[in-house]
mmCIF file of C-alpha atoms in Angstrom:
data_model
loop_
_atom_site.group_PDB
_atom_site.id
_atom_site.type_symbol
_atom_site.label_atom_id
_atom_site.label_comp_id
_atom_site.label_asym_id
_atom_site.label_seq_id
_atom_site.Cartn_x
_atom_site.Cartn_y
_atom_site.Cartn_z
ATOM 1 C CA UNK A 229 1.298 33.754 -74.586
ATOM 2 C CA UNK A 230 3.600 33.193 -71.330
ATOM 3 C CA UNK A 231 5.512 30.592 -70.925
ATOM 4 C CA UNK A 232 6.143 29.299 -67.404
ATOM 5 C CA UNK A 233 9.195 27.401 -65.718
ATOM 6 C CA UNK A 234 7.551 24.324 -66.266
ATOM 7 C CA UNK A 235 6.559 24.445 -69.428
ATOM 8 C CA UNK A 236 10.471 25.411 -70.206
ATOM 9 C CA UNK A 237 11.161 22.168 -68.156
ATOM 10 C CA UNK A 238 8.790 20.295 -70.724
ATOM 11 C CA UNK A 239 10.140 22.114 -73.873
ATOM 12 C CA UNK A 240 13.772 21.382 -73.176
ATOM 13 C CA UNK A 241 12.676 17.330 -72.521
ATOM 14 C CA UNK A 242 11.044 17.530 -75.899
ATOM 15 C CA UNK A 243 13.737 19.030 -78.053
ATOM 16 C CA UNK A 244 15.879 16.465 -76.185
ATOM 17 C CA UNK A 245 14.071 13.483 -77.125
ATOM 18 C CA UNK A 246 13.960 14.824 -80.635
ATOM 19 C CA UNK A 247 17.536 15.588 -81.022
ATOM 20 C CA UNK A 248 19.073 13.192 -79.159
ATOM 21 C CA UNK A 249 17.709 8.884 -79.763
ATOM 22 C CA UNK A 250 20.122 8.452 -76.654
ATOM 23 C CA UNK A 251 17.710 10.065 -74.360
ATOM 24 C CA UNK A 252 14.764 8.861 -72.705
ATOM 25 C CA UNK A 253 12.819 9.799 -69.652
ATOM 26 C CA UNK A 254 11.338 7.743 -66.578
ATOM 27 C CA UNK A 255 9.685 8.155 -63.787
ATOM 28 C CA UNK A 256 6.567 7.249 -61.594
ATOM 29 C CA UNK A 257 3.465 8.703 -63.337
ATOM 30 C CA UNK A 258 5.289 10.068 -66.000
ATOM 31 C CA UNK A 259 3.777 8.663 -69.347
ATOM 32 C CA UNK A 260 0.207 9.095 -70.367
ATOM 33 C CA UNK A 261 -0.649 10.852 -66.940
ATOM 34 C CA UNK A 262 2.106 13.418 -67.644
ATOM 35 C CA UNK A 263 3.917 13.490 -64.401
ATOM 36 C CA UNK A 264 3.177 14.914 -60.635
ATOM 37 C CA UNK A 265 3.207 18.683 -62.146
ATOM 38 C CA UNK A 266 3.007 17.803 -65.806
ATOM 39 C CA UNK A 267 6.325 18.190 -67.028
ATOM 40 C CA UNK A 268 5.891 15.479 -68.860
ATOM 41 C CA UNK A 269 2.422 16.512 -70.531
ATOM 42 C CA UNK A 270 1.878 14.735 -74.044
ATOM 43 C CA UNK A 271 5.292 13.991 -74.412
ATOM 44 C CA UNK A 272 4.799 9.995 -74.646
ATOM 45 C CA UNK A 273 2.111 9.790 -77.318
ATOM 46 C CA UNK A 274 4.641 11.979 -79.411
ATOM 47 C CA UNK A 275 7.513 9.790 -78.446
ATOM 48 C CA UNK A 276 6.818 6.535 -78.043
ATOM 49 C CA UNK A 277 8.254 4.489 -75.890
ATOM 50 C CA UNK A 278 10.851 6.508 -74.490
ATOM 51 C CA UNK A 279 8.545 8.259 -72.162
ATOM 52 C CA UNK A 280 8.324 5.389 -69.473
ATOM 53 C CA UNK A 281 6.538 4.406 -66.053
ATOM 54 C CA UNK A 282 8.537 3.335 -63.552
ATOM 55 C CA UNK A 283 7.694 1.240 -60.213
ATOM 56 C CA UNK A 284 7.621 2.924 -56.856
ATOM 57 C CA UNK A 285 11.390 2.673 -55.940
ATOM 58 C CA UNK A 286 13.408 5.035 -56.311
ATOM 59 C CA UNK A 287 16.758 2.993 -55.512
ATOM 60 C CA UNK A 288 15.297 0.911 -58.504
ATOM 61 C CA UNK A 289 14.896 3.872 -60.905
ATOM 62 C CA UNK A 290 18.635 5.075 -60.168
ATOM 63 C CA UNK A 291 19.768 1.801 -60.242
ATOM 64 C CA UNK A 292 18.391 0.751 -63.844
ATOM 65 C CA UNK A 293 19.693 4.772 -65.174
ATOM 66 C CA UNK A 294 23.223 3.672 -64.148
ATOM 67 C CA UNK A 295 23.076 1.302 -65.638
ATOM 68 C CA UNK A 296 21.482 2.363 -68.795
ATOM 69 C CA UNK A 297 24.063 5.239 -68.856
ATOM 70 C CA UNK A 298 26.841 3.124 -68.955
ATOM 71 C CA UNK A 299 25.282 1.512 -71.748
ATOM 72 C CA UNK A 300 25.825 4.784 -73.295
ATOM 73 C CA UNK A 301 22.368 6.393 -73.173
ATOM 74 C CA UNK A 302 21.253 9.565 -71.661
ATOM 75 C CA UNK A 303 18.496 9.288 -69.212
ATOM 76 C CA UNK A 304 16.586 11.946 -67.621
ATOM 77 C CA UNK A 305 15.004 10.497 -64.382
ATOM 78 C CA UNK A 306 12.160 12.364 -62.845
ATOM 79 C CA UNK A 307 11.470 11.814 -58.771
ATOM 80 C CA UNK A 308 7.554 12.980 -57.814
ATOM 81 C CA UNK A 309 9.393 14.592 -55.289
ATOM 82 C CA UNK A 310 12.998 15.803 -54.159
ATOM 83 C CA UNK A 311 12.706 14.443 -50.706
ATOM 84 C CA UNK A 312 12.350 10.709 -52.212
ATOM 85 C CA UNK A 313 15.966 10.901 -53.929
ATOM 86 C CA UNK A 314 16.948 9.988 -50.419
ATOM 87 C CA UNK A 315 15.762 6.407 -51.252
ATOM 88 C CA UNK A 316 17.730 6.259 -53.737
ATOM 89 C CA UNK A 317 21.047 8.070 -52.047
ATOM 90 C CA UNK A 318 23.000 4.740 -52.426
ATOM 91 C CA UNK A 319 22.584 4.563 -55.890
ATOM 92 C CA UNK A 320 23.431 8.792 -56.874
ATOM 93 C CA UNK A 321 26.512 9.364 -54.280
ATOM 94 C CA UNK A 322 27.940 5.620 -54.319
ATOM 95 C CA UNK A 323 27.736 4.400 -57.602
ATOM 96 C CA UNK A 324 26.523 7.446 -60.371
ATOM 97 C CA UNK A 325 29.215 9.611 -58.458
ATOM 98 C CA UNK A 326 31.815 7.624 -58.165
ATOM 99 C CA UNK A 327 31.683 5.107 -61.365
ATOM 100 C CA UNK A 328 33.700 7.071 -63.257
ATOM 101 C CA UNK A 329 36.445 7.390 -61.095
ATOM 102 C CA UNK A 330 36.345 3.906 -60.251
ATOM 103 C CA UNK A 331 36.227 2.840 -64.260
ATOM 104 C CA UNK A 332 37.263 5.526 -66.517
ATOM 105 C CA UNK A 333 33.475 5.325 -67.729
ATOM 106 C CA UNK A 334 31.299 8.625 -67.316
ATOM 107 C CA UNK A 335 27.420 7.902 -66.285
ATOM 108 C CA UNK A 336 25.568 10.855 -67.711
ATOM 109 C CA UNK A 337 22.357 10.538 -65.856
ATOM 110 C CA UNK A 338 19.768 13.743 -64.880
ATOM 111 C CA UNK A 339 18.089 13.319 -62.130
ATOM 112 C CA UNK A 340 15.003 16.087 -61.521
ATOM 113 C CA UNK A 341 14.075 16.990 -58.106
ATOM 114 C CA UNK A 342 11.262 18.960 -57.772
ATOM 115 C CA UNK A 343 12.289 20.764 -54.318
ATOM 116 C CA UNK A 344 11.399 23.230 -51.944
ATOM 117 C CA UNK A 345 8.760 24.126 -50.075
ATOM 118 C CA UNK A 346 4.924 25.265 -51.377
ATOM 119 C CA UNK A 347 1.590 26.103 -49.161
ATOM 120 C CA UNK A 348 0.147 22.418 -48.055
ATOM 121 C CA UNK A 349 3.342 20.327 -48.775
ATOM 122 C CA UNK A 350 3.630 18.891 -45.535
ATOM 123 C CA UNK A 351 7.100 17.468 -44.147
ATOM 124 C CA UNK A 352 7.297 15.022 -46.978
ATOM 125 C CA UNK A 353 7.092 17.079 -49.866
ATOM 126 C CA UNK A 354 9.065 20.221 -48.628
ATOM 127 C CA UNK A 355 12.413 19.569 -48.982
ATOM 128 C CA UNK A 356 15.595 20.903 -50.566
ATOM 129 C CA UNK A 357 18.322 18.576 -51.240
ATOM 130 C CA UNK A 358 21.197 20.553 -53.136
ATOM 131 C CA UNK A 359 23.325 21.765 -50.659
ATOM 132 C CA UNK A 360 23.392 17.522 -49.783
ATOM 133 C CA UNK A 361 24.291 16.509 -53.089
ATOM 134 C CA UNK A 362 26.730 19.328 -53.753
ATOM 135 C CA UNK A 363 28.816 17.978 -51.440
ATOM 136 C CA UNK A 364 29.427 14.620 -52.901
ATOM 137 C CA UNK A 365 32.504 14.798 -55.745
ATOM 138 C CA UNK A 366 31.442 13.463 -59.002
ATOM 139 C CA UNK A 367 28.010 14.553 -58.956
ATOM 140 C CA UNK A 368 26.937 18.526 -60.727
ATOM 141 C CA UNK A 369 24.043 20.124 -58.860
ATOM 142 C CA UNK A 370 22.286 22.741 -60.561
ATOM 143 C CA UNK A 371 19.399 25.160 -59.613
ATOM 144 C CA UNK A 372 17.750 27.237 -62.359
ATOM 145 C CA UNK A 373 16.421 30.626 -61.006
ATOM 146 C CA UNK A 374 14.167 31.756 -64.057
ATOM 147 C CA UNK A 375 12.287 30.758 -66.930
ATOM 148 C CA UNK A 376 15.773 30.435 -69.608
ATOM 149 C CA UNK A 377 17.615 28.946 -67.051
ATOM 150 C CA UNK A 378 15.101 26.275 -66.546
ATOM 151 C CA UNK A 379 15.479 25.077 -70.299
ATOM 152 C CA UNK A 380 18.972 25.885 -71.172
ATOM 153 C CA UNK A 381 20.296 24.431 -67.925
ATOM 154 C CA UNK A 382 18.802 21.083 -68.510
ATOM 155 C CA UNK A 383 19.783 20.616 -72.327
ATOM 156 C CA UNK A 384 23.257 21.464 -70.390
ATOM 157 C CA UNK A 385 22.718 18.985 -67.892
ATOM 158 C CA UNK A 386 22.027 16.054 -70.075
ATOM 159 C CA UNK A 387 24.885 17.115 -72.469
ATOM 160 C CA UNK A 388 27.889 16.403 -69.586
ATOM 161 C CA UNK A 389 29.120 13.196 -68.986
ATOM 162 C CA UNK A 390 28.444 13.519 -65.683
ATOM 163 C CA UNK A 391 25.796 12.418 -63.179
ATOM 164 C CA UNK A 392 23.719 15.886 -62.723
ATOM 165 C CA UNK A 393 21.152 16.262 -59.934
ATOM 166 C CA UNK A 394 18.858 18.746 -61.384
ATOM 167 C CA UNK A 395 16.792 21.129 -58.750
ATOM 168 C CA UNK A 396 13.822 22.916 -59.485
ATOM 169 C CA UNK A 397 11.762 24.720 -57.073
ATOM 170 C CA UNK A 398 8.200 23.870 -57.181
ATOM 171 C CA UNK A 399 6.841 27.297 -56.222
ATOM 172 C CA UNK A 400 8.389 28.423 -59.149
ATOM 173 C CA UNK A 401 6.549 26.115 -61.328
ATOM 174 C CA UNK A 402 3.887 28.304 -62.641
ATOM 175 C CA UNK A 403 4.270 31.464 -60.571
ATOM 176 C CA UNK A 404 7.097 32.535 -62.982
ATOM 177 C CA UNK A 405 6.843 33.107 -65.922
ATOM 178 C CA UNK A 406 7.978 35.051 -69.492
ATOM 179 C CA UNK A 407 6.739 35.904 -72.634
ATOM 180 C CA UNK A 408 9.586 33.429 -74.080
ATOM 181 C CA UNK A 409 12.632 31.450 -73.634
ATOM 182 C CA UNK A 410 15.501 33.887 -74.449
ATOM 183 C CA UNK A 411 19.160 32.948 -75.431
ATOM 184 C CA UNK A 412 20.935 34.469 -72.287
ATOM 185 C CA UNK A 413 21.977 31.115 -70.965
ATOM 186 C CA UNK A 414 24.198 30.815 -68.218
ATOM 187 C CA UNK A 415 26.692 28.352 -68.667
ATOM 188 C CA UNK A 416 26.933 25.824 -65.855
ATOM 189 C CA UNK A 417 29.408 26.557 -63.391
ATOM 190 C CA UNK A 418 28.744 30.476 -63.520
ATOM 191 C CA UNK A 419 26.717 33.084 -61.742
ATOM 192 C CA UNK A 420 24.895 35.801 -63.311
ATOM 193 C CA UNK A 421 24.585 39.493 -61.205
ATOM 194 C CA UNK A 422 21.048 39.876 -61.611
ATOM 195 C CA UNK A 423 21.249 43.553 -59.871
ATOM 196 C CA UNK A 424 24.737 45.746 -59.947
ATOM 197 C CA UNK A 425 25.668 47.657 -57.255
ATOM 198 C CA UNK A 426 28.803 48.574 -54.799
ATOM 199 C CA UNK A 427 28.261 48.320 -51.125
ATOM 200 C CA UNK A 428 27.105 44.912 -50.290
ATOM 201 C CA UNK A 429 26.659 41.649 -51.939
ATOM 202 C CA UNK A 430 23.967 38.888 -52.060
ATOM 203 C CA UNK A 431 24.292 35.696 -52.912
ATOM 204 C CA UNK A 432 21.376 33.460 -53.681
ATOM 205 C CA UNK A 433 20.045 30.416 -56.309
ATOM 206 C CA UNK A 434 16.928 29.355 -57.275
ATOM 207 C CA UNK A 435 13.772 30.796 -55.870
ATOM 208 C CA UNK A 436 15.772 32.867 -53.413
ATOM 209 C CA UNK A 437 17.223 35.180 -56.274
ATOM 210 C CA UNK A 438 13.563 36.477 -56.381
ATOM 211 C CA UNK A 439 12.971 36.979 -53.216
ATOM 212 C CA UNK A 440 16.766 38.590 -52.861
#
């Protein structure tokens, strides 16, 4: 049996909530219905309550994972969709960015975008927002390109102390897939060379590394 990027996505939340009591996940839809594109599937009846519905505000669901970071927990914050972070833009570049270069206290907060562009999106629902947070200083974008990267890359993620804005390509969701999660994990802050060779280069993330 295969196991798709999504189901890596849920795999790595569920050895996190085992492992770790300081994690929790929220987000709208999240709990019994199991999230947008279920990567979130069964995961509150086997932990309860740390799998939790939030309101529709994003700005609000930021806002309370600051805060609950600070606190010293680690939560991992779902958005339906990567286009609606920008409601809650304040919250990631102004005060999860910054805080600990204001206070000397990290905010380790993931934030999961589910991003990029699928057949019958529409202009709401399309959009990639790395290359926006990547420029903001304090925050760690990263954008898994297969099936390992997907799960190593967010038990990475929630490990920093910093505010990590976690991008995952919806097309990539349950179009690729492997017969298991292997151990070459690509530490974050590296590239891999997916294809050696000696008379040009190509340099692509996420669902582009497939198509490159």
């Amino acid at each position: 049996m295969s196991v798709t990027y999504v189901d890596a996505i849920r795999e790595a939340q569920e050895k996190l909530l085992r492992d770790d009591p300081r994690v929790f996940l929220y987000g709208q839809d999240i709990s019994k219905f199991g999230g947008a594109f279920k990567a979130t599937k069964g995961l509150a009846e086997a932990f309860p309550g740390r799998v939790l519905d939030s309101p529709i505000s994003e700005d609000a669901m930021i806002g309370m994972a600051v805060g609950a970071a600070i606190e010293g927990m680690r939560p991992i914050i779902e958005m339906q969709f990567a286009d609606f972070s920008s409601i809650a833009f304040n919250q990631i570049v102004n005060q999860a960015a910054t805080h600990f270069y204001r206070t000397g206290v990290p905010v380790p907060l993931t934030v999961r975008l589910p991003s990029g562009g699928t057949p019958g999106s529409g202009p709401f629902h399309s959009q990639s927002m790395e290359a926006l947070y990547a420029h903001y200083p304090g925050l760690v974008v990263v954008t898994p390109a297969t099936v390992s990267d997907a799960y190593h890359m967010l038990l990475d993620s929630v490990a920093l102390d910093d505010p990590v804005v976690y991008c995952e390509h919806k097309f990539l969701y349950r179009w690729l897939k492997s017969p298991r999660i292997n151990g070459d994990q690509l530490p974050i802050g590296k590239a891999r060379i997916t294809r050696p060779g000696k008379h040009a280069t190509v340099v692509a993330y996420s669902a582009m590394v497939h198509e490159a």
